[in-house]
Amino acid sequence: MHEAFTISEVRVPVPTTYASASLLCAPTVRYPWETSYHVSNSGDVVNNYLMAKRRILHATCNTSFELPNPLTPLAFFPPDLAYQASVSLYVLVGSAAVLIWDILMNLQRDIKMLKRYKLTLSLVVYFISRFSALAYLLGNAVLQTAPLSHCEIVHRLQALYPILIPSTSLLFFFRVRAMYSDNTKVVVFFFLLWLAVIGGSITPIIGVSAMNIGPTDYCINSGLKLYISAACIVPFVHDTLSQLAASQQRDLSSQNWESDSVTSV
């Protein structure tokens, strides 16, 4: 028979110095993320665990030590949430670094393009897409790594999202429109899909909020609404279908060119 029981952990207070037993010897309290363990022979396991716990607590209560970074933001999260926050931050900083590298590598080509060609709508959308993406990624990276204290800045930063995503998706639409210029139905379908991208991109403005991490000045996104998933799903569908449609048209054009070449020979 398996018997379930809950083991409460010792919660370490925030102050930097723990002298003697004044803090760690307080009554144990439960973490909000405490775990239930399911084991057999629970009596022996519980007794062994409690004895080991008392030895550790006794040794700790008779030792003075300092936490080197008591206000580190991730210290206020349970382990699984701290891991997720770390991974998302690494991805964000990595994405910003890749975009900066790409802009620098293509800077000379972009300048030549501005000097050589007339300013068109597609060219304007191209630069809006690139620099709004740079501003959005850098802003988020600063927001999640710097002690800003004023977390309402996240709302202002989200205003870049409805500019970044629709402008990028519009470049895909321009490509499809150019390749299917003789097929009005396809062009109308992708235009309506692009309008859906605009609608989905607005959701982060009203569905994302931020709060301070514990007593620190660092911020984290909170109160994420379920419907903001449309901000990722709809652009993904639009861009994927646009790429598939463009690839199909390119393959058809290649096949027609090969057949015409064989016929002429």
Short mmCIF file of C-alpha atoms in Angstrom, two decimals:
data_model
loop_
_atom_site.label_atom_id
_atom_site.label_comp_id
_atom_site.label_asym_id
_atom_site.label_seq_id
_atom_site.Cartn_x
_atom_site.Cartn_y
_atom_site.Cartn_z
CA MET A 1 0.00 0.00 0.00
CA HIS A 2 1.39 3.39 -0.98
CA GLU A 3 0.73 6.20 1.42
CA ALA A 4 0.98 9.87 0.48
CA PHE A 5 2.38 12.49 2.79
CA THR A 6 3.70 16.04 2.45
CA ILE A 7 7.09 17.20 3.66
CA SER A 8 7.43 20.89 4.46
CA GLU A 9 10.73 22.60 3.83
CA VAL A 10 12.58 25.27 5.80
CA ARG A 11 12.05 28.68 4.28
CA VAL A 12 15.17 30.84 4.41
CA PRO A 13 14.36 34.51 5.12
CA VAL A 14 15.67 37.31 2.90
CA PRO A 15 18.13 39.19 5.23
CA THR A 16 21.78 38.88 4.29
CA THR A 17 23.22 37.73 7.63
CA TYR A 18 22.08 34.72 9.60
CA ALA A 19 23.83 34.78 12.97
CA SER A 20 23.26 31.93 15.37
CA ALA A 21 19.80 30.37 15.40
CA SER A 22 17.68 33.50 15.36
CA LEU A 23 16.27 32.96 11.86
CA LEU A 24 16.78 29.41 10.68
CA CYS A 25 15.44 27.90 13.90
CA ALA A 26 12.02 29.47 13.41
CA PRO A 27 9.05 27.11 12.87
CA THR A 28 9.01 25.56 9.46
CA VAL A 29 6.60 26.90 6.88
CA ARG A 30 5.44 25.47 3.59
CA TYR A 31 6.62 26.64 0.24
CA PRO A 32 3.78 27.47 -2.12
CA TRP A 33 5.33 24.93 -4.48
CA GLU A 34 5.77 22.15 -1.89
CA THR A 35 5.72 18.62 -3.27
CA SER A 36 3.89 15.50 -2.15
CA TYR A 37 6.02 12.37 -2.06
CA HIS A 38 4.54 8.91 -2.67
CA VAL A 39 6.70 6.18 -1.16
CA SER A 40 6.34 2.73 0.33
CA ASN A 41 7.24 2.05 3.98
CA SER A 42 6.52 5.70 4.61
CA GLY A 43 7.17 5.48 8.36
CA ASP A 44 10.88 4.63 7.99
CA VAL A 45 11.35 7.15 5.21
CA VAL A 46 9.73 9.92 7.21
CA ASN A 47 11.77 9.16 10.33
CA ASN A 48 15.03 9.03 8.40
CA TYR A 49 14.20 12.24 6.60
CA LEU A 50 13.28 14.08 9.79
CA MET A 51 16.44 12.90 11.57
CA ALA A 52 18.62 14.09 8.69
CA LYS A 53 16.69 17.33 8.58
CA ARG A 54 17.27 17.93 12.31
CA ARG A 55 21.01 17.30 11.93
CA ILE A 56 21.25 19.77 9.05
CA LEU A 57 19.16 22.35 10.87
CA HIS A 58 21.22 21.94 14.07
CA ALA A 59 24.47 22.42 12.15
CA THR A 60 23.05 25.41 10.31
CA CYS A 61 21.71 27.06 13.46
CA ASN A 62 25.18 26.94 14.99
CA THR A 63 26.89 28.46 11.95
CA SER A 64 27.03 32.07 10.84
CA PHE A 65 27.00 32.62 7.09
CA GLU A 66 26.04 35.18 4.45
CA LEU A 67 24.09 34.89 1.25
CA PRO A 68 26.25 36.57 -1.42
CA ASN A 69 23.25 37.77 -3.48
CA PRO A 70 20.13 37.77 -1.30
CA LEU A 71 18.16 39.94 -3.73
CA THR A 72 18.94 38.00 -6.90
CA PRO A 73 15.60 38.00 -8.78
CA LEU A 74 15.53 34.27 -9.54
CA ALA A 75 15.89 33.49 -5.83
CA PHE A 76 12.24 34.44 -5.41
CA PHE A 77 11.02 31.78 -7.86
CA PRO A 78 10.52 28.06 -7.42
CA PRO A 79 13.19 26.05 -9.29
CA ASP A 80 11.06 25.16 -12.32
CA LEU A 81 9.91 28.74 -12.89
CA ALA A 82 13.44 30.07 -12.36
CA TYR A 83 14.69 27.64 -15.03
CA GLN A 84 12.02 28.78 -17.50
CA ALA A 85 12.82 32.44 -16.85
CA SER A 86 16.53 31.79 -17.41
CA VAL A 87 15.95 29.97 -20.70
CA SER A 88 13.60 32.66 -22.02
CA LEU A 89 16.15 35.34 -21.13
CA TYR A 90 18.95 33.47 -22.91
CA VAL A 91 16.78 33.11 -26.03
CA LEU A 92 15.86 36.80 -25.92
CA VAL A 93 19.45 38.01 -25.57
CA GLY A 94 20.62 35.54 -28.22
CA SER A 95 17.95 36.72 -30.66
CA ALA A 96 18.94 40.34 -30.10
CA ALA A 97 22.61 39.49 -30.67
CA VAL A 98 21.85 37.65 -33.93
CA LEU A 99 19.72 40.53 -35.21
CA ILE A 100 22.42 43.09 -34.39
CA TRP A 101 25.01 40.93 -36.18
CA ASP A 102 22.73 40.62 -39.22
CA ILE A 103 22.11 44.38 -39.38
CA LEU A 104 25.84 45.13 -39.17
CA MET A 105 26.70 42.53 -41.80
CA ASN A 106 24.13 43.94 -44.24
CA LEU A 107 24.55 47.61 -43.38
CA GLN A 108 26.66 48.42 -46.44
CA ARG A 109 24.22 46.65 -48.75
CA ASP A 110 21.26 48.46 -47.20
CA ILE A 111 22.95 51.84 -47.66
CA LYS A 112 23.67 51.05 -51.33
CA MET A 113 20.06 49.99 -51.79
CA LEU A 114 18.84 53.32 -50.40
CA LYS A 115 21.16 55.27 -52.71
CA ARG A 116 20.53 53.24 -55.85
CA TYR A 117 16.78 52.65 -55.81
CA LYS A 118 13.78 54.88 -55.47
CA LEU A 119 12.06 54.82 -52.10
CA THR A 120 9.10 52.46 -52.42
CA LEU A 121 6.52 51.05 -50.01
CA SER A 122 8.25 47.67 -49.83
CA LEU A 123 11.58 49.33 -49.04
CA VAL A 124 10.03 51.42 -46.26
CA VAL A 125 8.33 48.35 -44.78
CA TYR A 126 11.63 46.47 -44.92
CA PHE A 127 13.45 49.05 -42.78
CA ILE A 128 10.50 49.43 -40.41
CA SER A 129 10.53 45.67 -39.88
CA ARG A 130 14.25 45.51 -39.15
CA PHE A 131 14.55 48.45 -36.79
CA SER A 132 11.29 47.82 -34.92
CA ALA A 133 12.50 44.27 -34.30
CA LEU A 134 15.81 45.63 -33.00
CA ALA A 135 14.07 48.11 -30.69
CA TYR A 136 11.65 45.48 -29.39
CA LEU A 137 14.31 42.86 -28.64
CA LEU A 138 16.71 45.31 -27.02
CA GLY A 139 13.91 46.83 -24.98
CA ASN A 140 12.79 43.45 -23.69
CA ALA A 141 16.37 42.44 -22.94
CA VAL A 142 16.89 45.59 -20.86
CA LEU A 143 13.52 45.18 -19.17
CA GLN A 144 14.32 41.66 -17.99
CA THR A 145 17.94 42.26 -16.98
CA ALA A 146 18.08 45.79 -15.54
CA PRO A 147 16.57 46.97 -12.24
CA LEU A 148 14.11 49.46 -13.74
CA SER A 149 11.64 49.44 -10.81
CA HIS A 150 8.95 51.02 -13.03
CA CYS A 151 7.50 47.88 -14.56
CA GLU A 152 4.71 49.70 -16.37
CA ILE A 153 7.32 50.39 -19.06
CA VAL A 154 6.46 46.94 -20.40
CA HIS A 155 3.12 48.30 -21.62
CA ARG A 156 4.84 50.99 -23.66
CA LEU A 157 7.27 48.47 -25.06
CA GLN A 158 4.46 46.17 -26.22
CA ALA A 159 3.32 48.95 -28.57
CA LEU A 160 6.22 47.98 -30.84
CA TYR A 161 4.83 44.48 -31.35
CA PRO A 162 1.92 45.52 -33.63
CA ILE A 163 4.50 47.33 -35.76
CA LEU A 164 7.16 44.63 -35.82
CA ILE A 165 5.08 41.56 -36.67
CA PRO A 166 2.66 43.00 -39.29
CA SER A 167 5.50 44.79 -41.11
CA THR A 168 7.49 41.56 -41.30
CA SER A 169 4.46 39.57 -42.48
CA LEU A 170 3.70 42.30 -45.02
CA LEU A 171 7.00 41.51 -46.74
CA PHE A 172 5.79 37.93 -47.18
CA PHE A 173 2.52 39.24 -48.61
CA PHE A 174 4.35 41.47 -51.10
CA ARG A 175 6.22 38.42 -52.35
CA VAL A 176 3.06 36.35 -52.77
CA ARG A 177 1.27 39.23 -54.49
CA ALA A 178 4.11 39.62 -56.99
CA MET A 179 4.17 35.89 -57.80
CA TYR A 180 0.37 35.51 -57.99
CA SER A 181 -0.45 38.80 -59.67
CA ASP A 182 -2.74 37.00 -62.12
CA ASN A 183 -4.66 35.14 -59.39
CA THR A 184 -6.92 37.55 -57.54
CA LYS A 185 -8.35 34.92 -55.18
CA VAL A 186 -4.95 33.98 -53.82
CA VAL A 187 -3.97 37.62 -53.33
CA VAL A 188 -7.23 38.42 -51.52
CA PHE A 189 -6.87 35.34 -49.29
CA PHE A 190 -3.38 36.30 -48.15
CA PHE A 191 -4.40 39.93 -47.67
CA LEU A 192 -7.22 38.86 -45.34
CA LEU A 193 -4.78 36.59 -43.54
CA TRP A 194 -2.42 39.53 -43.12
CA LEU A 195 -5.25 41.56 -41.58
CA ALA A 196 -5.67 38.70 -39.10
CA VAL A 197 -1.98 39.08 -38.27
CA ILE A 198 -2.62 42.71 -37.34
CA GLY A 199 -5.48 41.67 -35.07
CA GLY A 200 -3.40 39.00 -33.36
CA SER A 201 -0.47 41.37 -32.89
CA ILE A 202 -2.58 43.83 -30.93
CA THR A 203 -3.35 41.30 -28.18
CA PRO A 204 -0.06 41.77 -26.22
CA ILE A 205 -0.93 45.43 -25.64
CA ILE A 206 -4.04 44.51 -23.65
CA GLY A 207 -3.08 41.02 -22.47
CA VAL A 208 0.38 41.50 -20.95
CA SER A 209 1.21 43.16 -17.65
CA ALA A 210 4.33 43.26 -15.50
CA MET A 211 5.21 43.28 -11.83
CA ASN A 212 8.28 43.57 -9.63
CA ILE A 213 10.04 40.39 -8.57
CA GLY A 214 9.65 40.34 -4.81
CA PRO A 215 11.18 43.42 -3.15
CA THR A 216 13.66 43.91 -6.01
CA ASP A 217 13.54 46.49 -8.79
CA TYR A 218 13.58 43.79 -11.46
CA CYS A 219 10.49 43.09 -13.55
CA ILE A 220 8.79 40.07 -15.02
CA ASN A 221 5.78 39.62 -17.27
CA SER A 222 2.70 38.60 -15.34
CA GLY A 223 -1.00 38.20 -15.93
CA LEU A 224 -0.54 36.76 -19.42
CA LYS A 225 -3.95 36.19 -20.95
CA LEU A 226 -4.64 33.06 -22.95
CA TYR A 227 -5.70 34.95 -26.06
CA ILE A 228 -2.26 36.52 -26.57
CA SER A 229 -1.18 33.20 -28.07
CA ALA A 230 -2.79 34.57 -31.25
CA ALA A 231 0.13 37.00 -31.45
CA CYS A 232 2.40 34.03 -32.28
CA ILE A 233 0.06 31.52 -33.91
CA VAL A 234 -1.54 33.77 -36.56
CA PRO A 235 1.76 35.23 -37.87
CA PHE A 236 3.24 31.72 -37.92
CA VAL A 237 0.35 30.44 -40.04
CA HIS A 238 0.52 33.44 -42.38
CA ASP A 239 4.27 33.28 -42.93
CA THR A 240 4.28 29.50 -43.37
CA LEU A 241 1.47 29.52 -45.94
CA SER A 242 3.09 32.45 -47.75
CA GLN A 243 6.39 30.61 -47.99
CA LEU A 244 4.69 27.43 -49.22
CA ALA A 245 2.69 29.35 -51.82
CA ALA A 246 5.79 31.15 -53.08
CA SER A 247 7.77 27.90 -53.24
CA GLN A 248 5.01 26.18 -55.19
CA GLN A 249 4.77 29.01 -57.69
CA ARG A 250 8.55 29.03 -58.12
CA ASP A 251 8.57 25.28 -58.78
CA LEU A 252 5.77 25.61 -61.32
CA SER A 253 7.62 28.40 -63.09
CA SER A 254 10.79 26.31 -63.16
CA GLN A 255 8.94 23.32 -64.64
CA ASN A 256 7.30 25.51 -67.29
CA TRP A 257 10.66 27.00 -68.21
CA GLU A 258 12.22 23.54 -68.58
CA SER A 259 9.34 22.29 -70.74
CA ASP A 260 9.57 25.39 -72.96
CA SER A 261 13.32 24.85 -73.35
CA VAL A 262 12.82 21.22 -74.40
CA THR A 263 10.09 22.20 -76.88
CA SER A 264 12.22 24.90 -78.47
CA VAL A 265 15.09 22.44 -78.94
#
